[in-house]
Amino acid sequence: MATITSDNHGLRLAVRYAVLVLIAVIFIFPLVFMLISSLKPDAQLLADTSSLKAFLPVGDISFNNYSAAFKRAPVGLFILNSVIVTGVTVVLSLIVCSSAAFVFVFVNWQGRDLILTIILATLIVPFETIAIPLLLISSKLPWIGLDGLTWGWLNSYHVQIIPFVADGLTIYLFVQYFKDLPGELIEAARVEGASWFAIYRRIVMPLAGPVLATAAILKFLAMYNQYLWPLMVVQEEGYRPVMVGLQYFFQLNVVWGEVMAYLSLITLPVLAFYLYLQKAFIASIASTGVKG
Amino acid sequence: MAAITLKGLKKSYGTAHVIKGVDIDIDDGEFVVFVGPSGCGKSTLLRMIAGLEDITSGELTISGRVVNDLPPKDRGVAMVFQSYAIFPHMTVRENVAFGLTIAGASKAEKEEKVGEAARILQMEHLLDRRPSQLSGGQRQRVAIGRAIVRKPQVFLFDEPLSNLDAALRMDMRLEIGKLHQQLGATMIYVTHDQVEAMTLADKIVVLKDGLVQQIGSPMELYHNPANLFVAGFLGSPSMNFLDVDVKGVNGQKILVSNAALDPVEITAKTTGYTVGGKAKLGVRPQYLTPVESGGMLHGSVALTERLGAETVVELTMKDGNRLIAALARDAVFPIGAELGLTFDPAQTHIFAL
Ligand SMILES: Nc1ncnc2c1ncn2[C@@H]1O[C@H](COP(=O)(O)OP(=O)(O)OP(=O)(O)O)[C@@H](O)[C@H]1O
Ligand SMILES: [Mg+2]
């Protein structure tokens, strides 16, 4: 029988940390490589790749690549575009998909199971197969904006947002989570006089912290990495997102340092988002008191 | 005011018929207890009254108004669940005030009413805690507090005490009884527990397989059970049933006996007995008295349980059946000893088969 003494407890802790450090290092090295390389001129960058120097800020270090990147492409604009599109989509998607899941799980209505099945079936349809029909539809849809009624959604933020607000995976995540909430909580709220909306807002959503975080991360990553769709629907530079912007660095002469500088810059919003979410996630667990 | 009537109420889940036509009249301010074996439909019936379960057919009225199609919030009921169902992300104060918040009450009004409910339930010191910091009994108080704060006309309880230990259960039982007197509201209470049913109820409804077996005051049901099921269900230890042969019928007077029972004349409440037929004779263990010699029932001691104030004796009868006698004193009976028992024929119940 294994006993826990203070020695082998310490040893186990050491092993555990060693493994965690190893995993962290594996994940962090590409990032370090990207950051370090963005500071080096191409000649040194390519020479260093054959040694450990690739991960060290040695030699000819400068921010020249960054200023060059800003000259080559409107980096700030691309990041802003991506942040707007991703941010709005994530927020709308959390609201829309959680509401849909709420209605599927808690409200009793005819045809509910059939419709949920159809929505879940869309999970197996790859985006590439619907991209062309979606493009044809979006190019003809009406829109009421600042300049009145216009036809066709191309070259805009909303064409990049609306098709991705509702999706099967996010709805599925919420449905699974809601099904595990104790049904009597919802029933108690109903008896206490709460409307469906009040139950959604005051009971279900405050308890949904963990699934909100999961859905937000998945949606954020998918949206921030959008490439094919914006390439199809956005021809004007003004609405272009970061991934499409990467093309600017592969036209004419390719400078790897500039590519790395650009990648480092567009990674910043992702990091900021993760840090924010980590805090929010912990806060939500602490406040709901959901215990294992 | 808040009288409730159930008329021909039915509930099916697809082809499963769970409630098969239930009629109950509940007066304003009455304390009604639903009892019955597990799965008989007590919770379902309660949830139908609350509006949490659709009514397949029949009519449900509260205060003279048909409420079949009203959502729970428009029925003027409050419910206390077995699992308490208090909201984990709110403090006790927010939990108790929930119904008022939903109704848009002012801060001052909430403060006053929550304070009053907390006083009644003696939980003023708990108001700022979170549910995870409460014991089971305290959680149940919060659930009851949330129910009483809106002053509803009807309270529904679904086995509210079954998750508590015996001592706390008794405290809370007394408190619920007190609460009923204080509030004067109509209360419907579902339980497995006979003691809760007998002590709290003005009226007990015994259910089995989705049908009402009998409705009446606790003592009515105890002394005049309408059928074998009710007779066997209420009382502890439960009633003995002797298989007897009908030897003579003279109007209401039935002469019965069997291998272990000397012929005895019983007054039946119903007719339908024929000489040579079979019947069941019910005798409560408490009404059986051991005698030194003679006696009307004959058997041998198989087991005794001495509880101090009470002694429960299990006998094997001459006809091979089992019989339980409960004496209200401490006594010793050697196992295997022959024992004769007497009883008062007026305290028995005969059921035709
Ligand atoms: N959603 C459902 N679908 C099908 N059958 C159901 C459903 N809900 C309940 N039942 C059935 O209805 C019957 C009555 O259930 P109910 O919960 O009312 O019993 P109960 O008397 O409260 O039992 P217990 O004392 O164990 O709580 C049970 O046989 C149960 O299996
Ligand atoms: Mg039940």
XYZ file of C-alpha atoms and ligand atoms in Angstrom:
677
model
C 0.000 0.000 0.000
C 1.308 3.421 -0.906
C 1.741 5.809 1.941
C 2.185 9.513 1.715
C 5.253 10.595 3.611
C 6.596 14.091 3.391
C 9.560 12.921 1.236
C 7.703 11.139 -1.478
C 5.081 13.846 -1.424
C 7.837 16.316 -2.247
C 9.190 13.999 -4.918
C 5.809 13.602 -6.494
C 5.349 17.326 -6.529
C 8.712 17.710 -8.221
C 7.816 15.173 -10.896
C 4.493 16.818 -11.466
C 6.060 20.231 -11.878
C 8.740 18.847 -14.171
C 6.079 17.419 -16.453
C 4.086 20.628 -16.388
C 7.180 22.676 -17.136
C 8.029 20.401 -20.048
C 4.552 20.801 -21.496
C 4.657 24.550 -20.966
C 8.013 24.735 -22.704
C 6.769 22.739 -25.678
C 3.873 25.112 -26.027
C 5.830 28.257 -25.426
C 8.834 27.633 -27.714
C 7.110 28.502 -30.979
C 5.927 31.732 -29.360
C 9.422 32.534 -28.118
C 10.825 31.754 -31.550
C 8.309 34.095 -33.142
C 9.026 36.952 -30.737
C 12.828 36.585 -30.886
C 12.869 36.250 -34.669
C 10.799 39.365 -35.068
C 13.724 41.297 -33.587
C 16.372 39.961 -35.986
C 17.306 40.845 -39.560
C 16.660 38.003 -41.998
C 20.295 37.036 -42.550
C 20.830 36.404 -38.835
C 17.378 34.881 -38.382
C 18.053 32.237 -41.009
C 21.565 31.581 -39.738
C 20.315 31.134 -36.138
C 17.628 28.585 -36.974
C 20.187 25.797 -36.956
C 21.138 26.441 -33.313
C 19.608 27.239 -29.936
C 20.303 30.871 -30.689
C 16.969 30.858 -32.489
C 15.382 31.203 -29.073
C 17.758 33.822 -27.681
C 17.816 37.562 -28.253
C 21.429 37.727 -29.353
C 23.228 39.487 -32.172
C 21.705 42.313 -34.160
C 18.523 43.101 -32.191
C 16.171 45.917 -33.212
C 12.552 46.874 -33.796
C 13.233 47.541 -37.476
C 11.007 44.689 -38.545
C 8.095 46.259 -36.703
C 8.416 49.635 -38.367
C 8.798 47.864 -41.722
C 5.661 45.807 -41.035
C 3.686 48.946 -40.254
C 4.923 50.464 -43.498
C 4.067 47.439 -45.565
C 0.516 46.960 -44.254
C -2.075 48.865 -42.183
C -1.480 46.533 -39.245
C -3.502 48.596 -36.765
C -6.503 48.639 -39.072
C -6.387 44.875 -39.592
C -6.155 44.212 -35.877
C -8.987 46.641 -35.205
C -11.132 44.944 -37.862
C -10.477 41.517 -36.438
C -11.112 42.652 -32.895
C -14.415 44.263 -33.900
C -15.602 41.273 -35.921
C -14.442 38.717 -33.347
C -15.665 40.667 -30.332
C -19.122 41.352 -31.717
C -19.497 37.785 -32.954
C -18.453 36.281 -29.622
C -20.886 38.457 -27.647
C -23.798 37.937 -30.032
C -23.079 34.238 -30.295
C -23.089 33.756 -26.522
C -26.421 35.553 -26.273
C -28.095 33.914 -29.267
C -26.827 30.378 -28.722
C -27.510 30.359 -24.989
C -31.047 31.644 -25.604
C -31.608 28.967 -28.218
C -30.279 26.259 -25.916
C -32.457 27.592 -23.099
C -35.557 27.235 -25.225
C -34.509 23.754 -26.317
C -33.850 22.537 -22.788
C -36.377 24.252 -20.547
C -39.381 25.189 -22.648
C -41.713 22.469 -23.842
C -42.864 22.861 -27.426
C -43.894 20.807 -30.423
C -41.061 19.712 -32.695
C -38.324 20.704 -30.287
C -36.360 17.461 -30.534
C -36.564 17.370 -34.317
C -35.268 20.904 -34.706
C -32.477 20.337 -32.222
C -31.457 17.225 -34.132
C -31.329 19.200 -37.365
C -29.209 21.888 -35.757
C -26.814 19.314 -34.343
C -26.629 17.628 -37.749
C -25.130 20.840 -39.161
C -22.049 20.079 -37.063
C -20.866 17.596 -39.667
C -21.190 20.012 -42.606
C -17.784 21.590 -43.350
C -17.842 25.324 -43.958
C -16.167 24.944 -47.348
C -19.226 23.164 -48.741
C -21.576 26.000 -47.889
C -19.169 28.859 -48.586
C -20.223 29.408 -52.187
C -24.008 29.300 -51.591
C -23.503 31.523 -48.585
C -21.544 33.969 -50.721
C -24.329 34.068 -53.313
C -26.939 34.700 -50.641
C -24.939 37.350 -48.815
C -24.198 39.206 -51.984
C -27.921 39.746 -52.553
C -29.269 40.401 -49.051
C -30.650 43.821 -48.097
C -29.150 45.845 -45.273
C -30.348 48.945 -43.514
C -27.417 50.971 -42.305
C -26.291 54.549 -41.984
C -26.782 55.137 -45.700
C -30.285 53.679 -45.833
C -31.327 50.523 -47.598
C -28.586 48.847 -49.577
C -28.432 45.531 -51.392
C -25.651 43.030 -50.954
C -23.592 42.556 -47.848
C -20.110 42.385 -49.376
C -17.362 44.592 -47.984
C -18.709 45.179 -44.518
C -18.342 44.047 -40.935
C -21.759 42.434 -40.773
C -21.036 40.044 -43.614
C -18.185 38.705 -41.502
C -20.273 38.574 -38.317
C -23.838 37.460 -38.957
C -23.202 34.074 -40.616
C -21.203 32.985 -37.552
C -23.409 34.217 -34.719
C -25.418 31.025 -34.417
C -23.722 27.686 -34.788
C -24.470 24.097 -33.865
C -21.409 23.546 -31.727
C -22.040 26.504 -29.430
C -25.713 25.632 -29.090
C -24.716 22.053 -28.315
C -22.312 23.161 -25.588
C -25.021 25.222 -23.920
C -27.644 22.478 -24.307
C -25.381 19.961 -22.586
C -24.610 22.329 -19.752
C -28.210 23.395 -19.210
C -29.385 19.800 -19.118
C -27.125 19.216 -16.137
C -28.516 22.137 -14.143
C -30.960 20.926 -11.476
C -34.434 21.170 -13.005
C -35.977 22.050 -9.663
C -34.144 25.383 -9.664
C -35.967 26.365 -12.812
C -39.259 25.024 -11.489
C -38.843 26.891 -8.224
C -38.242 30.099 -10.157
C -41.333 29.480 -12.271
C -43.485 28.953 -9.211
C -42.024 32.132 -7.716
C -43.435 34.000 -10.685
C -40.391 34.406 -12.901
C -40.970 34.745 -16.632
C -38.853 32.687 -19.015
C -36.716 35.719 -19.646
C -36.228 36.326 -15.930
C -35.247 32.684 -15.450
C -32.742 32.990 -18.278
C -31.253 36.202 -16.979
C -31.398 35.674 -13.213
C -30.976 31.929 -12.767
C -29.513 30.185 -15.774
C -26.968 32.683 -17.053
C -25.437 33.461 -13.644
C -24.856 29.731 -13.251
C -23.441 29.303 -16.757
C -19.953 30.775 -16.140
C -17.914 27.723 -17.129
C -19.785 27.040 -20.362
C -19.742 30.733 -21.277
C -15.959 30.703 -20.957
C -15.605 27.551 -23.054
C -17.931 28.774 -25.770
C -16.260 32.180 -25.819
C -12.770 30.717 -26.272
C -13.822 28.405 -29.085
C -15.706 31.153 -30.854
C -12.912 33.659 -30.385
C -10.300 31.369 -31.885
C -12.495 30.380 -34.829
C -13.344 34.003 -35.583
C -9.898 35.467 -35.106
C -8.493 32.835 -37.460
C -11.080 33.483 -40.193
C -9.410 33.421 -43.590
C -11.455 31.838 -46.368
C -14.696 33.731 -45.772
C -13.247 37.268 -45.478
C -11.103 36.527 -48.500
C -14.305 35.832 -50.425
C -16.495 38.656 -49.178
C -14.114 41.518 -48.465
C -12.295 43.183 -51.321
C -11.804 46.559 -49.664
C -8.814 47.007 -47.393
C -10.994 48.881 -44.873
C -12.727 45.714 -43.621
C -9.889 43.240 -43.963
C -9.042 41.065 -40.934
C -5.590 40.006 -39.725
C -5.310 36.634 -41.412
C -6.093 38.030 -44.817
C -3.652 40.834 -44.029
C -0.882 38.251 -43.776
C -0.915 38.080 -47.586
C 0.709 41.519 -47.721
C 3.876 39.946 -46.360
C 4.113 37.258 -49.021
C 3.776 39.531 -51.993
C 6.988 40.694 -53.741
C 9.977 40.055 -51.461
C 9.327 37.952 -48.347
C 11.066 39.264 -45.215
C 10.697 36.633 -42.491
C 11.484 39.087 -39.707
C 8.561 41.240 -40.802
C 6.269 38.210 -40.958
C 7.287 37.367 -37.388
C 6.758 40.955 -36.283
C 3.284 40.976 -37.820
C 2.416 37.637 -36.207
C 3.653 38.881 -32.834
C 1.440 41.941 -33.118
C -1.708 40.046 -34.051
C -1.139 37.607 -31.203
C -1.494 40.372 -28.621
C -5.333 40.513 -28.638
C -5.468 36.734 -28.199
C -3.263 36.900 -25.129
C -5.283 39.773 -23.689
C -8.479 37.812 -24.228
C -7.088 34.697 -22.518
C -5.928 36.630 -19.497
C -9.282 38.366 -19.168
C -11.173 35.119 -19.511
C -9.035 33.336 -16.966
C -9.924 35.971 -14.384
C -13.611 35.957 -15.291
C -13.691 32.169 -15.195
C -12.243 31.978 -11.714
C -14.548 34.753 -10.501
C -17.602 32.988 -11.853
C -16.705 29.714 -10.166
C -16.064 31.518 -6.912
C -19.387 33.372 -6.967
C -21.664 30.516 -8.003
C -20.156 28.188 -5.457
C -20.561 25.281 -7.848
C -18.691 22.505 -6.130
C -17.453 19.172 -7.451
C -60.941 31.707 -0.644
C -58.219 29.341 -1.667
C -60.263 26.190 -1.870
C -58.931 23.709 -4.403
C -60.907 21.141 -6.314
C -59.607 18.349 -8.491
C -62.218 16.863 -10.797
C -61.462 13.729 -12.796
C -57.812 14.742 -13.064
C -55.742 12.552 -15.358
C -52.142 12.556 -16.497
C -50.466 10.388 -19.088
C -46.965 10.347 -20.453
C -47.631 8.882 -23.879
C -49.195 5.523 -23.128
C -48.189 5.523 -19.469
C -51.183 6.572 -17.389
C -49.820 7.966 -14.181
C -52.845 9.736 -12.691
C -56.034 7.911 -13.576
C -58.889 10.161 -12.566
C -58.535 11.858 -9.206
C -61.283 13.797 -7.401
C -60.381 15.734 -4.278
C -62.025 18.710 -2.584
C -59.758 20.820 -0.437
C -61.228 23.540 1.753
C -59.674 26.923 2.324
C -57.031 26.753 5.019
C -56.997 22.994 5.165
C -53.822 20.950 5.639
C -54.019 18.030 3.249
C -51.433 15.270 3.105
C -50.936 12.983 0.118
C -49.507 9.608 1.065
C -48.933 6.451 -0.884
C -46.202 4.065 -1.958
C -43.322 5.223 -4.113
C -44.329 5.849 -7.701
C -48.058 6.159 -6.999
C -48.176 9.665 -8.461
C -48.049 11.944 -5.403
C -45.413 14.260 -6.811
C -47.045 14.257 -10.212
C -50.358 15.297 -8.705
C -48.715 18.059 -6.699
C -46.837 19.304 -9.733
C -50.066 19.346 -11.711
C -51.566 21.593 -9.051
C -48.466 23.815 -9.179
C -48.667 24.047 -12.956
C -45.317 22.378 -13.556
C -46.968 19.422 -15.263
C -49.679 19.624 -17.937
C -53.088 18.228 -17.096
C -54.068 15.570 -19.621
C -57.752 15.795 -18.759
C -60.056 16.825 -15.952
C -60.486 20.134 -14.215
C -58.441 21.867 -11.561
C -59.803 24.931 -9.786
C -58.136 27.166 -7.237
C -60.381 29.690 -5.465
C -63.191 28.805 -7.849
C -61.148 29.606 -10.948
C -60.266 26.931 -13.487
C -56.474 27.028 -13.697
C -55.768 24.087 -16.021
C -54.022 26.262 -18.564
C -52.534 28.915 -16.313
C -48.757 28.996 -15.869
C -47.458 28.424 -12.325
C -46.928 32.110 -11.648
C -50.611 32.904 -12.168
C -51.913 30.246 -9.793
C -50.996 31.943 -6.547
C -49.120 28.956 -5.186
C -45.743 28.498 -3.528
C -43.828 25.267 -3.538
C -41.120 23.727 -1.384
C -39.087 21.039 -3.098
C -37.458 17.949 -1.671
C -34.063 19.117 -2.917
C -34.755 22.616 -1.490
C -33.995 24.155 -4.897
C -32.486 27.314 -3.494
C -30.439 29.365 -5.926
C -26.725 28.731 -5.318
C -25.524 32.053 -6.717
C -27.673 34.200 -4.437
C -27.388 34.969 -0.764
C -30.100 33.744 1.583
C -31.593 37.236 1.550
C -31.734 37.298 -2.249
C -33.186 33.805 -2.293
C -35.970 34.653 0.107
C -36.680 37.920 -1.711
C -36.657 36.312 -5.141
C -40.411 36.293 -5.687
C -40.650 39.901 -4.519
C -37.808 40.957 -6.798
C -39.556 39.349 -9.722
C -42.776 41.124 -8.790
C -40.870 44.410 -8.756
C -41.194 45.150 -5.046
C -39.363 48.146 -3.606
C -36.214 47.715 -1.581
C -37.946 48.763 1.640
C -40.801 46.347 1.093
C -38.398 43.498 0.423
C -36.363 44.331 3.479
C -39.468 44.330 5.667
C -40.998 41.130 4.339
C -37.746 39.205 4.262
C -37.126 40.332 7.833
C -40.522 39.079 8.887
C -40.083 35.705 7.204
C -36.634 35.373 8.751
C -38.095 36.114 12.179
C -40.790 33.485 11.799
C -38.223 30.901 10.731
C -35.516 32.087 13.138
C -32.891 32.580 10.481
C -32.130 36.281 10.755
C -28.463 35.518 11.360
C -28.226 33.555 8.110
C -29.461 36.201 5.709
C -26.076 37.190 4.292
C -24.757 33.688 3.834
C -24.615 31.728 0.634
C -26.460 28.398 0.323
C -23.167 26.494 0.218
C -22.525 27.706 3.772
C -25.761 26.288 5.171
C -26.726 22.956 6.698
C -29.575 20.875 5.287
C -32.067 22.108 7.861
C -31.058 25.706 7.276
C -31.442 25.275 3.539
C -34.913 23.919 4.079
C -35.743 26.991 6.148
C -34.582 29.201 3.313
C -36.797 27.298 0.899
C -39.757 27.705 3.236
C -38.870 31.367 3.741
C -38.913 31.926 0.007
C -42.339 30.321 -0.106
C -43.951 32.301 2.720
C -42.589 35.725 1.868
C -45.098 36.345 -0.901
C -47.992 35.299 1.341
C -49.498 32.906 -1.196
C -52.886 31.323 -0.558
C -51.651 27.833 -1.281
C -48.489 26.045 -0.207
C -47.294 22.872 -1.842
C -44.687 20.712 -0.132
C -43.059 17.738 -1.844
C -41.424 15.606 0.844
C -39.733 18.654 2.329
C -38.209 16.829 5.280
C -37.029 13.609 3.721
C -33.419 14.757 3.441
C -33.164 15.659 7.124
C -32.148 13.484 10.046
C -34.770 12.213 12.459
C -34.373 14.857 15.168
C -34.361 17.795 12.782
C -37.291 16.271 10.995
C -39.359 16.372 14.135
C -38.414 20.020 14.801
C -39.282 21.053 11.284
C -42.492 19.048 11.394
C -43.623 20.952 14.449
C -42.608 24.195 12.786
C -44.550 23.475 9.653
C -47.578 22.711 11.814
C -47.104 26.017 13.617
C -46.654 27.825 10.342
C -49.935 26.457 9.103
C -51.710 27.804 12.160
C -50.010 31.184 11.858
C -50.615 31.679 8.166
C -53.967 29.953 7.851
C -53.149 29.128 4.239
C -54.182 26.018 2.369
C -51.351 23.504 2.417
C -50.832 20.332 0.438
C -48.066 18.138 1.697
C -46.619 15.024 0.111
C -44.846 12.519 2.318
C -43.813 8.931 2.817
C -43.743 9.392 6.533
C -46.790 8.178 8.442
C -46.017 10.252 11.475
C -45.899 13.424 9.398
C -49.161 12.461 7.766
C -50.960 11.598 11.003
C -49.755 14.609 12.969
C -49.979 17.364 10.387
C -53.027 16.505 8.352
C -56.567 17.762 8.660
C -57.220 15.400 5.815
C -55.203 12.555 4.384
C -55.474 11.399 0.794
C -54.192 7.867 0.275
C -53.081 7.218 -3.293
C -52.122 4.037 -5.062
C -51.307 3.570 -8.743
C -52.686 6.980 -9.633
C -56.028 6.433 -7.928
C -57.412 7.765 -4.666
C -57.964 4.943 -2.185
C -59.541 6.955 0.580
C -59.863 10.523 1.805
C -60.522 11.414 5.419
C -59.176 12.675 8.699
C -56.229 10.741 10.104
C -58.380 9.016 12.714
C -61.117 8.191 10.234
C -58.570 6.460 8.046
C -56.970 4.731 10.984
C -60.167 3.437 12.512
C -62.275 2.990 9.394
C -60.027 2.083 6.480
C -62.098 1.732 3.320
C -60.090 -1.124 1.887
C -57.266 -3.554 2.485
C -54.684 -1.203 1.041
C -55.478 1.712 3.330
C -55.788 -0.648 6.302
C -52.331 -2.033 5.611
C -50.746 1.280 4.726
C -51.502 3.285 7.857
C -50.317 2.198 11.274
C -47.025 0.803 12.459
C -46.389 -2.097 12.678
C -48.900 -2.584 9.917
C -52.194 -4.391 10.369
C -52.338 -8.193 10.457
C -54.562 -9.760 7.852
C -55.967 -13.215 8.636
C -57.369 -15.352 5.857
C -60.649 -16.501 7.306
C -63.585 -18.651 6.210
C -67.088 -17.258 6.504
C -69.085 -19.698 8.643
C -72.300 -17.789 9.080
C -73.976 -14.603 7.878
C -76.702 -12.886 9.852
C -77.350 -9.450 8.390
C -74.211 -7.415 9.187
C -72.979 -10.026 11.627
C -70.445 -12.390 10.099
C -69.129 -15.463 11.826
C -65.572 -16.269 10.769
C -62.787 -18.663 11.733
C -59.694 -20.442 10.453
C -57.214 -23.054 11.639
C -55.672 -20.642 14.125
C -58.752 -18.623 14.975
C -61.670 -19.755 17.074
C -65.042 -18.776 15.571
C -65.784 -15.132 16.249
C -68.606 -12.839 15.219
C -67.607 -9.624 13.463
C -69.838 -6.696 12.491
C -69.191 -5.867 8.873
C -69.734 -2.423 7.316
C -70.695 -3.863 3.976
C -72.707 -6.776 2.725
C -71.684 -9.353 0.156
C -70.507 -12.164 2.407
C -71.706 -15.703 1.754
C -71.370 -18.735 3.931
C -68.427 -20.833 2.747
C -66.734 -17.790 1.209
C -63.379 -16.277 2.090
C -62.612 -12.967 3.770
C -59.713 -11.067 5.269
C -59.860 -10.113 8.894
C -57.652 -7.153 9.856
C -56.394 -6.766 13.408
C -53.892 -4.093 14.435
C -50.913 -5.473 16.383
C -51.719 -3.082 19.247
C -55.145 -4.642 19.755
C -53.842 -8.156 20.323
C -53.409 -9.213 23.945
C -51.525 -12.364 24.995
C -53.320 -14.446 27.601
C -52.086 -17.098 30.015
C -54.477 -19.743 28.763
C -57.145 -20.012 26.134
C -57.365 -17.048 23.780
C -58.974 -16.778 20.370
C -55.835 -16.948 18.245
C -53.179 -19.620 18.622
C -49.574 -19.661 17.537
C -45.996 -19.906 18.726
C -43.457 -17.150 19.320
C -41.005 -16.771 16.413
C -39.278 -13.550 17.393
C -39.558 -10.766 19.920
C -38.273 -7.224 19.691
C -38.015 -5.428 23.008
C -38.015 -1.672 22.538
C -38.406 -0.776 26.208
C -41.774 0.894 26.152
C -43.082 -1.551 23.605
C -42.598 -5.206 22.794
C -43.207 -6.493 19.289
C -43.861 -10.216 19.077
C -43.871 -12.136 15.842
C -45.840 -15.367 15.940
C -46.178 -18.295 13.594
C -49.848 -19.183 13.577
C -51.351 -22.622 13.540
C -52.217 -22.152 9.856
C -48.610 -21.279 9.062
C -49.136 -17.536 8.631
C -47.275 -14.766 10.401
C -48.826 -12.465 12.953
C -47.456 -9.426 14.756
C -48.568 -8.353 18.212
C -47.391 -5.138 19.849
C -47.644 -4.756 23.612
C -47.360 -1.386 25.287
C -44.991 -2.738 27.950
C -41.777 -4.655 28.307
C -42.317 -8.397 28.327
C -40.318 -11.567 27.683
C -41.575 -14.429 25.545
C -39.334 -17.433 24.991
C -38.959 -18.349 21.362
C -41.079 -21.337 20.405
C -43.505 -20.908 23.304
C -47.171 -21.528 22.574
C -49.140 -18.331 22.920
C -52.840 -17.527 22.910
C -54.104 -14.075 21.995
C -57.406 -12.305 22.466
C -58.816 -9.220 20.823
C -61.945 -7.129 20.826
C -64.023 -8.092 17.769
C -65.273 -4.496 17.605
C -61.682 -3.371 16.927
C -61.249 -5.526 13.843
C -61.877 -4.844 10.190
C -63.353 -7.368 7.846
C -62.902 -7.189 4.085
C -64.788 -9.367 1.653
C -62.716 -10.993 -1.055
N -41.608 12.248 -17.369
C -42.149 11.042 -17.106
N -42.346 10.156 -18.092
C -42.899 8.953 -17.846
N -43.275 8.525 -16.628
C -43.104 9.363 -15.605
C -42.542 10.662 -15.776
N -42.493 11.262 -14.571
C -43.002 10.382 -13.696
N -43.372 9.238 -14.304
C -43.983 8.065 -13.669
O -45.094 8.502 -12.955
C -45.267 7.720 -11.790
C -45.512 8.631 -10.613
O -44.370 9.378 -10.350
P -44.293 10.339 -9.102
O -42.984 11.020 -9.144
O -45.509 11.192 -9.075
O -44.337 9.308 -7.896
P -44.332 9.612 -6.346
O -45.612 9.101 -5.827
O -44.017 11.026 -6.085
O -43.171 8.683 -5.868
P -42.066 8.959 -4.755
O -42.745 8.703 -3.472
O -41.034 7.926 -5.051
O -41.586 10.358 -4.912
C -44.025 6.877 -11.643
O -44.367 5.560 -11.959
C -43.066 7.432 -12.648
O -42.304 6.421 -13.207
Mg -42.290 12.081 -5.308
